[in-house]
XYZ file of C-alpha atoms in Angstrom:
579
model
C 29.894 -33.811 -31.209
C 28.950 -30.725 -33.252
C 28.987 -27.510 -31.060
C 25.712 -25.889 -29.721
C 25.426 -22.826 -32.169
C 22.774 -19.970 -31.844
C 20.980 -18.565 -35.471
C 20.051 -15.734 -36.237
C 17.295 -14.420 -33.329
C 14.677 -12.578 -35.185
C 13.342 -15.771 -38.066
C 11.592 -14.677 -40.634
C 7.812 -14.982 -42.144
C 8.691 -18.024 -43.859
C 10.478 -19.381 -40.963
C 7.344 -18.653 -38.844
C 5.384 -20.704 -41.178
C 7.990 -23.205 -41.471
C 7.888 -23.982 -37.566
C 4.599 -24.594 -37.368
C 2.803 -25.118 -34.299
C 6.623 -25.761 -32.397
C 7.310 -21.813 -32.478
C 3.347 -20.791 -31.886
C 2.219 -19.692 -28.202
C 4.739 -19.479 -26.305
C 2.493 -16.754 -24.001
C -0.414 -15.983 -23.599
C -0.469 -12.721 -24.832
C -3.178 -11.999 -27.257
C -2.012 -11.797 -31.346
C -1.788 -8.182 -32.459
C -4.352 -8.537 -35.284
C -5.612 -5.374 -37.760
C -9.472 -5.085 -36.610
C -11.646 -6.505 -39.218
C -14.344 -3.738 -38.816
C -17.939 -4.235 -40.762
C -18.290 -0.849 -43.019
C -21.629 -0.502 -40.974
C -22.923 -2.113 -37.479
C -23.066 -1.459 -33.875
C -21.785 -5.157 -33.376
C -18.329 -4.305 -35.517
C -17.529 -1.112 -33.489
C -18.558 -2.973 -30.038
C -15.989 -5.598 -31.050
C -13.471 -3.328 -32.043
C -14.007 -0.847 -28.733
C -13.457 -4.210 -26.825
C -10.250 -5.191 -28.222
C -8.909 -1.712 -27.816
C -9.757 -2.051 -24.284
C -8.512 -5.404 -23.470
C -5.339 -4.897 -24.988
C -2.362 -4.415 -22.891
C -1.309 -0.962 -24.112
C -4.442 0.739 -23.185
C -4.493 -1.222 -19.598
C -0.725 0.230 -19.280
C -2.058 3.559 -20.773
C -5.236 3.210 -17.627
C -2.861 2.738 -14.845
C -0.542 5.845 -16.336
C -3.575 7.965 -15.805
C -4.794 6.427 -12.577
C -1.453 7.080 -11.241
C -1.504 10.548 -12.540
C -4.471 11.128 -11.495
C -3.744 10.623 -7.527
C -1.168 13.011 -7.553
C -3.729 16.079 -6.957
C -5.109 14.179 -4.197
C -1.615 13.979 -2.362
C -1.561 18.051 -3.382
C -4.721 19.558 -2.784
C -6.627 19.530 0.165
C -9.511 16.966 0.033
C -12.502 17.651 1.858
C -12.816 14.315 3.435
C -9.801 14.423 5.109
C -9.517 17.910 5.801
C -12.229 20.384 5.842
C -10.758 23.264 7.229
C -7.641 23.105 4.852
C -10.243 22.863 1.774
C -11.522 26.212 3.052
C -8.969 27.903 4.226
C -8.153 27.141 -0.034
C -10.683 28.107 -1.200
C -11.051 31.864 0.791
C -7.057 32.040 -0.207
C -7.695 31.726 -4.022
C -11.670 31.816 -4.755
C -11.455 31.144 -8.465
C -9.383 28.621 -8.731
C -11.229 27.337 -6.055
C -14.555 27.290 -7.863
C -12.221 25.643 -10.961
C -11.500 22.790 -8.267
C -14.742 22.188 -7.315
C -16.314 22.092 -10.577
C -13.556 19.208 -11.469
C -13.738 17.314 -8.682
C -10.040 18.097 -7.418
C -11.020 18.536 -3.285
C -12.734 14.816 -3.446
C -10.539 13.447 -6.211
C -10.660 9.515 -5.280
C -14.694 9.586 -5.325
C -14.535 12.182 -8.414
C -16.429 10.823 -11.694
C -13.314 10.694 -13.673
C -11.218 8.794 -11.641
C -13.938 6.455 -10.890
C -14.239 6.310 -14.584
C -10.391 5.444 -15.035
C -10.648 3.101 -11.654
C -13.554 0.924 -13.788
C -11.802 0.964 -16.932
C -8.963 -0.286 -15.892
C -10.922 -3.140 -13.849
C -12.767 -3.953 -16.768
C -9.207 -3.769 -19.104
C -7.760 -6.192 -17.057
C -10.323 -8.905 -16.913
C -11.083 -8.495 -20.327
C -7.798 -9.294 -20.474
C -6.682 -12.091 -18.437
C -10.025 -13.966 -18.653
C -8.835 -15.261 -22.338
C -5.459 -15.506 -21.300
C -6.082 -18.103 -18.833
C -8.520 -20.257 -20.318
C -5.546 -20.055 -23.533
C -3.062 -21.326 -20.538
C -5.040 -24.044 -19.441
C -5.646 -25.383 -22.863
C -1.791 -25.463 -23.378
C -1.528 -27.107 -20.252
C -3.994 -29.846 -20.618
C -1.812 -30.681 -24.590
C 0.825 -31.371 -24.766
C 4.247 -29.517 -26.529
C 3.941 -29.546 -29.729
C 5.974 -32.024 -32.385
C 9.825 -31.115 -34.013
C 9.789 -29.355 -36.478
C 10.901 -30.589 -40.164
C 14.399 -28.976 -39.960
C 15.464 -28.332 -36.710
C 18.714 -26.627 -38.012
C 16.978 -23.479 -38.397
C 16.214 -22.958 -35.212
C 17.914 -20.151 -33.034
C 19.706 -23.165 -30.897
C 20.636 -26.485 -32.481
C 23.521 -29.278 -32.317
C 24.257 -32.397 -34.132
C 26.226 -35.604 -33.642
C 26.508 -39.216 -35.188
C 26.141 -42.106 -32.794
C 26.228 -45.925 -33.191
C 23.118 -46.056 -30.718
C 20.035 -46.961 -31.890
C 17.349 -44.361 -32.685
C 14.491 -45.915 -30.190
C 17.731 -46.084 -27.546
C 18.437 -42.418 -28.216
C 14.677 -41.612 -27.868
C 14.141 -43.393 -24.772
C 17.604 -41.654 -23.066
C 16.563 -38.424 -24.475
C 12.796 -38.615 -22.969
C 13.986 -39.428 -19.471
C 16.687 -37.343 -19.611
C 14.125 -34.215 -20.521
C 11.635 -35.372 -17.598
C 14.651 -35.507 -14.851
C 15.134 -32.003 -15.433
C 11.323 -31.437 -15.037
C 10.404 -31.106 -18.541
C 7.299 -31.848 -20.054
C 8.026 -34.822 -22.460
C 6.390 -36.982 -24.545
C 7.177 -39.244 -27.835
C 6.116 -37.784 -30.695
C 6.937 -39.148 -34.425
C 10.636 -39.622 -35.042
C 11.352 -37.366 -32.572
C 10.869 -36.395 -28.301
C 9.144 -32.640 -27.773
C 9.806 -31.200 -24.290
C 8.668 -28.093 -22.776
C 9.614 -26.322 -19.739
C 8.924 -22.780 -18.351
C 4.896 -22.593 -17.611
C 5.833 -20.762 -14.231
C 6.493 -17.966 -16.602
C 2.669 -17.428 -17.919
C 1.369 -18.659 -14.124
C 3.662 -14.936 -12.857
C 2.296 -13.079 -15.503
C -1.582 -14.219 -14.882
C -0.577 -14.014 -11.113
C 0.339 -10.423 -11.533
C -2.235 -9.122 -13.679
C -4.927 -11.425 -10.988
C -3.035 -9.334 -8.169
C -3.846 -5.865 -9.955
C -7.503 -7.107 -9.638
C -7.315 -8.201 -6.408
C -5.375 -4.547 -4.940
C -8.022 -2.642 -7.042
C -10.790 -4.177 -5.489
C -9.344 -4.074 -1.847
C -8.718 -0.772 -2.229
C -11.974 0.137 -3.225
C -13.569 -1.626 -0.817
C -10.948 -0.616 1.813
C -12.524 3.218 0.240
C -15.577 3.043 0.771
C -16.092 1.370 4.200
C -13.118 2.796 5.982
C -13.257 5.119 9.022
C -10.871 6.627 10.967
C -11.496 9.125 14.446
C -9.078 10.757 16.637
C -9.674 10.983 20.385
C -7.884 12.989 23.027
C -8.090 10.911 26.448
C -6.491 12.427 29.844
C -5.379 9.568 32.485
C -8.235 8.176 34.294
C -10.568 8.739 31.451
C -11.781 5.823 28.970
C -13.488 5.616 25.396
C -16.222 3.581 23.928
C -16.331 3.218 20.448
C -19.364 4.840 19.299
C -19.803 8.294 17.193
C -20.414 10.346 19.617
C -17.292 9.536 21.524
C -14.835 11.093 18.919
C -13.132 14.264 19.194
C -13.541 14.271 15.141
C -14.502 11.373 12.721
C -14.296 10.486 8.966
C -15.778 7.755 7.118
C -16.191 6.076 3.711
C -19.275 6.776 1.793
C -21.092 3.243 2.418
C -20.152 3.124 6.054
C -22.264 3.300 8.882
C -22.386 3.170 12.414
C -23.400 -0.175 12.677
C -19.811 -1.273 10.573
C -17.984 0.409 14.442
C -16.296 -2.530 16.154
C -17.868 -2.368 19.513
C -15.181 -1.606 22.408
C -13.909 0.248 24.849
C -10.586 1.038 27.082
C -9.502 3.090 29.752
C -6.137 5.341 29.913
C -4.835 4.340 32.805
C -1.007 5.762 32.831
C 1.331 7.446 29.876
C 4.672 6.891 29.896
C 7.286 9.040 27.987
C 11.151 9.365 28.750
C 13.561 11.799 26.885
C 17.315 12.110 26.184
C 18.523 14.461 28.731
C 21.804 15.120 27.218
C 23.434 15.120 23.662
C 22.638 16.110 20.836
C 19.497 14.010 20.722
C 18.279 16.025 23.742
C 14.944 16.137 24.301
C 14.442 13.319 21.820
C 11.595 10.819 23.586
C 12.824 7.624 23.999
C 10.001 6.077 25.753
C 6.153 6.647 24.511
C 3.652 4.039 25.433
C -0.072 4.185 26.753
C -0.997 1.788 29.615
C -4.947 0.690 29.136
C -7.291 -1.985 30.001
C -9.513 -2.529 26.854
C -12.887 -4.907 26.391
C -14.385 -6.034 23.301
C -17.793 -6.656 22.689
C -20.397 -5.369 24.789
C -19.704 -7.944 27.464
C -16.094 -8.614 27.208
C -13.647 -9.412 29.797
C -11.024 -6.277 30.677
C -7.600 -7.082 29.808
C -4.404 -5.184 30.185
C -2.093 -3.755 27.073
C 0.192 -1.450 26.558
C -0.263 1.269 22.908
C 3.192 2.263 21.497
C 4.107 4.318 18.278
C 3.663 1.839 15.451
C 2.742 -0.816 17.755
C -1.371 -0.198 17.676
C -3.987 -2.181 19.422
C -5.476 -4.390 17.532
C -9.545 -5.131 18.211
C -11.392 -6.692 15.504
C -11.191 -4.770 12.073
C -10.129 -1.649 14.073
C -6.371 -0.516 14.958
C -6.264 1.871 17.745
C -2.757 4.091 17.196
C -0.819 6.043 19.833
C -0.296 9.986 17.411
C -0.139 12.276 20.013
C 0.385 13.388 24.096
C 0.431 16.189 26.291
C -0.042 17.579 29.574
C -3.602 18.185 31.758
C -3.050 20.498 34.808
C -5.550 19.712 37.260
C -7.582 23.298 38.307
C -10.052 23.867 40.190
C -11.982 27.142 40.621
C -14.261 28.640 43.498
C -16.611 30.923 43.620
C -17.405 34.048 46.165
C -18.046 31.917 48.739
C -15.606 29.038 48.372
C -17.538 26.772 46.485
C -15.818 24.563 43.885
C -17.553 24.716 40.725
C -15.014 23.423 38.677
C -12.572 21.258 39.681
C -11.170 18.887 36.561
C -7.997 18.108 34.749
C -7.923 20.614 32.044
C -5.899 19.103 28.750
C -4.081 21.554 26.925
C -2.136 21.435 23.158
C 1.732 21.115 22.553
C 3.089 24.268 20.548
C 6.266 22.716 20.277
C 8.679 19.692 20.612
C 9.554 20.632 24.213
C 5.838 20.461 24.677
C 5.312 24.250 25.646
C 0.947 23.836 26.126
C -1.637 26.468 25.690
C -5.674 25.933 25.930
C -8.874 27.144 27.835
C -10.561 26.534 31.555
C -13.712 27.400 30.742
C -16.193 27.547 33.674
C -19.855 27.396 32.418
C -21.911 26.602 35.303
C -22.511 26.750 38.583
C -20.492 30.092 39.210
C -21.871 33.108 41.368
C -19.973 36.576 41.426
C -19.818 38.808 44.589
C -23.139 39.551 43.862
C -24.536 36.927 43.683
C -24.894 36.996 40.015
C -24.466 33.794 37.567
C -21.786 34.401 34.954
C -19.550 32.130 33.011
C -15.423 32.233 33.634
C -13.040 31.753 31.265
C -9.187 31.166 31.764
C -6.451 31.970 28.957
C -3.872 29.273 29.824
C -0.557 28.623 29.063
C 1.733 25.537 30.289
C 5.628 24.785 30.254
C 6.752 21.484 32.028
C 9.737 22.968 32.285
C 10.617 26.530 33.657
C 13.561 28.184 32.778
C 13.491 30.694 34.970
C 13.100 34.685 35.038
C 16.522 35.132 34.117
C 15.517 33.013 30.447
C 13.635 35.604 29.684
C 11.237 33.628 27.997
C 7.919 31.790 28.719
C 8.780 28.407 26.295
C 9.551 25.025 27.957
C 13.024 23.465 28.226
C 12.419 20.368 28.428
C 9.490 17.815 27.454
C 9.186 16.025 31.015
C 7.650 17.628 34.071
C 11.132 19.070 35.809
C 9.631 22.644 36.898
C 5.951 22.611 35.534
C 4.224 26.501 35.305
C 0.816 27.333 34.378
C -0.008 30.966 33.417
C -3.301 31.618 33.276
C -5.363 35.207 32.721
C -8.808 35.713 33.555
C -12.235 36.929 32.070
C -15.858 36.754 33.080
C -19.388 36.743 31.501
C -20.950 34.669 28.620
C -19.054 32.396 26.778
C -21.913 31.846 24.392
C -22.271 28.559 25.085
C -25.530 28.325 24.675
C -25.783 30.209 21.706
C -26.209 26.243 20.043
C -23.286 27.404 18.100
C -20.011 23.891 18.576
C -16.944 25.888 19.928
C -13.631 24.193 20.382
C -13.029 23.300 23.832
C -9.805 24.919 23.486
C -10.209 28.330 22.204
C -12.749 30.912 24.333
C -15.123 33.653 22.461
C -14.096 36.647 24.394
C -16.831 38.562 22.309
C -19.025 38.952 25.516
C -16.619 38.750 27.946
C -15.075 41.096 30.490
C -11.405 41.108 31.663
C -10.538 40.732 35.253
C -8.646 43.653 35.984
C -5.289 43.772 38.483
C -4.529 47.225 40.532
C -3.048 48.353 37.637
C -6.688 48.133 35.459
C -4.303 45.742 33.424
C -5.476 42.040 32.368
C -5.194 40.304 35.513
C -3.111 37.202 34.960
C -0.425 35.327 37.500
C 2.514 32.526 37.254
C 1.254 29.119 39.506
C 3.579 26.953 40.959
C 1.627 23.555 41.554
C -0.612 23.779 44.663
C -0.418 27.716 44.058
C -3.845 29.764 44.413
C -4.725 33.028 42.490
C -7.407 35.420 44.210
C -9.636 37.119 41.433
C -9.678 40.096 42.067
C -12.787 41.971 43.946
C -13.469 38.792 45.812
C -14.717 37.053 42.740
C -13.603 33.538 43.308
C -10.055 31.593 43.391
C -8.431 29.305 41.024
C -5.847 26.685 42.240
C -3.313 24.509 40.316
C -3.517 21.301 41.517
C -0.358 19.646 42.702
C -1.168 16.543 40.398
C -0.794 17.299 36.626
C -2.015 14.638 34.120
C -1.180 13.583 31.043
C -3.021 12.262 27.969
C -2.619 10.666 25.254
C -4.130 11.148 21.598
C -5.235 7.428 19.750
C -6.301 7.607 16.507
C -8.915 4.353 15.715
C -8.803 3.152 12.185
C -10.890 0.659 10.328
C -10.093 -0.314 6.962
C -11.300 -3.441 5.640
C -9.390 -4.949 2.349
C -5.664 -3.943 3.510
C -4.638 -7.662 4.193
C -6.273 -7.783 0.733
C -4.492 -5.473 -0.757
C -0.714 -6.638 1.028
C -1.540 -9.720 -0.048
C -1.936 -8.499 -3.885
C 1.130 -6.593 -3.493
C 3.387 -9.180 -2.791
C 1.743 -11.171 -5.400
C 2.399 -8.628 -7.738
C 5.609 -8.414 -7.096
C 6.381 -12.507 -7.255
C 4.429 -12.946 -10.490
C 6.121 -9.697 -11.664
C 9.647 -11.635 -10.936
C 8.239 -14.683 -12.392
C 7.370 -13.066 -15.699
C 10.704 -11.458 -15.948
C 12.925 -14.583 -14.602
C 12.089 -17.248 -16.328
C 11.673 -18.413 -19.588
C 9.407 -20.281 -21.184
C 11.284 -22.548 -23.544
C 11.181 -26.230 -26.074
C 13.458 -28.668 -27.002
C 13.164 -31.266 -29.516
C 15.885 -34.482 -29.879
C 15.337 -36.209 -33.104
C 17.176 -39.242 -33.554
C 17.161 -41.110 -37.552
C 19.302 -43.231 -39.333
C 21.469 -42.635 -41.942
C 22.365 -43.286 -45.618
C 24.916 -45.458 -44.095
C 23.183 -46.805 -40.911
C 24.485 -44.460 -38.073
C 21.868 -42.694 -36.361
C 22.242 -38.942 -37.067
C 21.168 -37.259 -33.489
C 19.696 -33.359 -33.774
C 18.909 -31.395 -30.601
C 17.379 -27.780 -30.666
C 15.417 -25.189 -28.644
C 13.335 -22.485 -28.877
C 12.603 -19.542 -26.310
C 9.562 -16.904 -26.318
C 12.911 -14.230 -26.888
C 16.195 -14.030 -27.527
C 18.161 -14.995 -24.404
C 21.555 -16.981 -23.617
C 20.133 -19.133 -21.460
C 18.698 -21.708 -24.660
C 21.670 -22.464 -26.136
C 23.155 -22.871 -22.253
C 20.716 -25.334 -21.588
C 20.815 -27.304 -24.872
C 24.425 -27.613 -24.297
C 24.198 -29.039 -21.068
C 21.239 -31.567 -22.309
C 23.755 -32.195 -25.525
C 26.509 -33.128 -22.923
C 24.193 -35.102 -20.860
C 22.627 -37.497 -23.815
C 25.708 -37.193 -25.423
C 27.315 -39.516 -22.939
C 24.677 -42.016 -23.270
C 24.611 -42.005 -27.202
C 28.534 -41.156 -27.967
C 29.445 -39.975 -31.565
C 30.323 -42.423 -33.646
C 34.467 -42.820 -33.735
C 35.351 -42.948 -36.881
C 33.029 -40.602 -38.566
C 33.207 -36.955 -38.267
C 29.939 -34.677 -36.037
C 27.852 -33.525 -39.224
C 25.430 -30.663 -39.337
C 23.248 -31.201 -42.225
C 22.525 -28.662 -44.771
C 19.725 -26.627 -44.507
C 17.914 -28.016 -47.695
C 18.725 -31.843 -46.554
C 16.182 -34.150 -45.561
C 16.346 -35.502 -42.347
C 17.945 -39.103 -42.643
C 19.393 -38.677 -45.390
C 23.385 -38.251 -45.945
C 25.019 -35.146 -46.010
C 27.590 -34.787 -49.572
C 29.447 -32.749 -47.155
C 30.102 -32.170 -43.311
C 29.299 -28.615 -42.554
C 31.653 -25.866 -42.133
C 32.929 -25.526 -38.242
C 31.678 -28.764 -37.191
C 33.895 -30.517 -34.442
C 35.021 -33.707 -34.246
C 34.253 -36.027 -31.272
């Protein structure tokens, strides 16, 4: 038996010609071809656009920009996910602001040019694989194409002599190809096999994924939402507009897309390292609720933890945030509680040091007997260092020797003014200070189930001995991400398939000889150059080999490239090896 020798890899034009349909289409890639435009015609330059755009540089060229392209939106601030950012921006640099605008770089995803590049690039890619697959499944209904007429040129061949008959050597050779999952059949003097279609179904798979991630994230775009809401133990939510603290939403979604339900806060855990280096570090953070979907659903008990969200519907609700909600309650003159409510306040730092506003807008009388509005500076450390710290930060996350400072101020609050304030700063532009003996800001350190006196008989505020916490969820909705996972990892398989495996032929052509011994000739052809052919056409050699052994007294011949098959060599080729 001759050994399995690989050619030269790149054949050329004549070869090409020579092989015929046997070293045609192996992918489904479209053929390069120079554009036959017409000298005039809307119809020529249509079909010429549309092969520019369908071809796989420009799609490569598409996603390049689309990529580039997001990178401003991960920079700049975007006005639908941050409005105050955009214009604190724009009041920071004002002309390159008005540059941004006029480009579209503070809403880049819904901006005309990257919707332009987004559609292109859909449009490039089913342009593209449309053809493709109705190519595939015309190769796959044929079958693999006949030997060609010297199978000595190709890139991997072998040949032996046998005394087996030709019709014994085709029928060994066809089941031989089909046990190792070939696609065989009898054609002419010779068996064509074929092997490797998983390599086209990765690529169509992958480019099919693209589609299918584009589309999902569009969608996933347009219809999304996503709210944040601050709840304090006790409290509950119900998923409707008016419930969120703030709320932003795709441009084709409306309130009618909300998933309807609702849940109550009723306890928030969170446990720290106490010592190491890791001090402080929370080890425990979970959220305790009873939820019900639908309007009419039954309650039932879960627990939120960080990366763990609730799942209701299309919506996720997310544990993001916590802090602390002293409980305070305020009297007027005459001892009457007009405000008496657990007050949340916002973490400064990781040790949870709190600041915020107790804002009293109602119901409060002065020594007079006049109505004015109160307003309370506060600021909250769950942990007290002490006097001798010499500082007014928290220690330590948990609640090991809680303090609430709090200074106070009376008047109008300009609440009414119809103009939405943040319910944790105060405008002090109409209000009065309380002053101490000193005609200093009066303002006092409370212990839990401490009282201050305002001064002048004006009231009393106490800090309840229960203190709160709460717990910030974030509810998102964004239909398309199992859509677009699901492309992803399909992606990524047909990706592998496209790269791992090769689509390949082999062709065993078995005649007889000047002299009556079958001459045997085995080669294969791959889509590229790779080791793996003449690998497997050894192996195949070996395996048919021991079914049709070389002929003993004759030496392994590998004809000459200008010899007919069939016909007698006048010499045995150079290198051949004897059996």
């Amino acid at each position: 038996m001759s050994k399995t020798t690989a050619s030269d890899p790149a054949p050329s034009a004549a070869e090409d010609q020579e092989l015929g349909d046997a070293g045609s289409q192996l992918s489904t890639a479209p053929k390069e071809e120079a554009p036959n435009l017409p000298a005039l015609g809307v119809i020529g330059w249509a079909r010429w656009f549309w092969r520019q755009l369908t071809s796989m540089r420009v799609a490569l060229l598409l996603l390049l920009l689309l990529s580039l392209g997001a990178i401003p939106g991960s920079l700049i601030p975007q006005s639908g996910s941050d409005e105050t950012k955009v214009a604190d921006f724009r009041k920071a640099h004002p002309t390159l602001g008005d540059v941004y605008d006029k480009i579209g770089m503070f809403h880049v995803y819904s901006s005309v040019w990257f919707s332009a590049i987004y559609i292109l690039l859909f449009v490039s890619l089913i342009g593209c694989i449309v053809p493709r697959t109705w190519q595939f499944v015309g190769q796959l209904r044929g079958l693999p194409p006949g030997a060609p007429r010297r199978l000595n040129r190709l890139p991997a061949h072998t040949t032996w002599r046998t005394t087996a008959e030709p019709e014994q050597v085709h029928e060994a050779a066809l089941a031989l190809l089909k046990k190792r999952r070939f696609r065989a059949h009898r054609t002419g003097d010779a068996v064509a096999a074929e092997k490797g279609y998983l390599r086209e179904v990765g690529n169509l798979v992958f480019h099919i994924a693209l589609i299918v991630m584009l589309v999902a994230f569009a969608w996933g775009q347009l219809y999304k939402s996503e709210g944040n809401k601050l709840v304090v133990e006790g409290d509950g939510f119900s998923n409707t507009l008016t419930q969120y603290d703030d709320f932003k939403s795709g441009n084709l979604f409306t309130s009618d897309d909300l998933v309807p339900f609702s849940f109550n806060l009723k306890k928030f855990t969170g446990t720290y390292e106490r010592t190491g280096p890791n001090k402080g570090t929370p080890r425990v953070y979970k959220a305790g609720i009873t939820y019900s979907a639908g309007a009419y659903g039954k309650d039932e008990t879960d627990t939120v933890k960080v990366n763990h969200p609730l799942e209701i519907g299309d919506s996720k609700v997310y544990l993001v945030s916590h802090g602390y909600a002293p409980v305070v309650t305020v009297r007027d003159a005459k001892g009457k509680v007009v405000f008496d409510d657990a007050v949340p306040l916002l973490p400064l730092d990781a040790n949870v040091t709190s600041s915020g506003v107790v804002k009293v807008l109602d119901g409060y009388r002065n020594a007079k007997g006049e109505k004015e509005q109160l307003g309370f500076n506060a600021f909250f450390v769950p942990t007290f260092g002490g006097h001798a710290s010499g500082t007014m930060l928290s220690q330590f996350p948990a609640l090991d020797n809680p303090l609430l400072a709090l200074s106070a101020y009376h008047g109008d609050l300009g609440a009414d003014s119809g103009i939405p304030q943040s319910v944790y700063q105060m405008d002090r532009s109409n209000m009065k200070e309380f002053k101490n003996s000193e005609g200093k800001l009066f303002k006092k350190l409370l212990k839990p189930g401490e009282t201050m006196k305002l001064p002048n008989g004006a009231g009393s505020v106490t800090f309840g001995k229960d203190i709160k916490e709460w717990a910030g969820f974030q509810v998102v909705q964004q239909p398309g991400s199992g859509w677009a996972l699901a492309g992803a990892l399909a992606a990524i398989g047909g990706l592998a398939a496209s790269l791992f495996i090769q689509r390949r032929r082999v062709w065993v052509r078995a005649v007889k000889g000047a002299d009556g011994v079958t001459v045997v000739e085995m080669a294969g052809l791959g889509r590229s150059e790779s080791a793996k052919v003449p690998e497997e056409l050894g192996h195949l050699a070996g395996d048919l080999y021991e079914q049709a052994p070389g002929a003993s007294d004759d030496p392994a011949v590998s004809p000459d490239p200008d010899q007919e098959p069939g016909t007698e060599p006048p010499v045995p080729a150079e290198g051949a090896e004897k059996q």
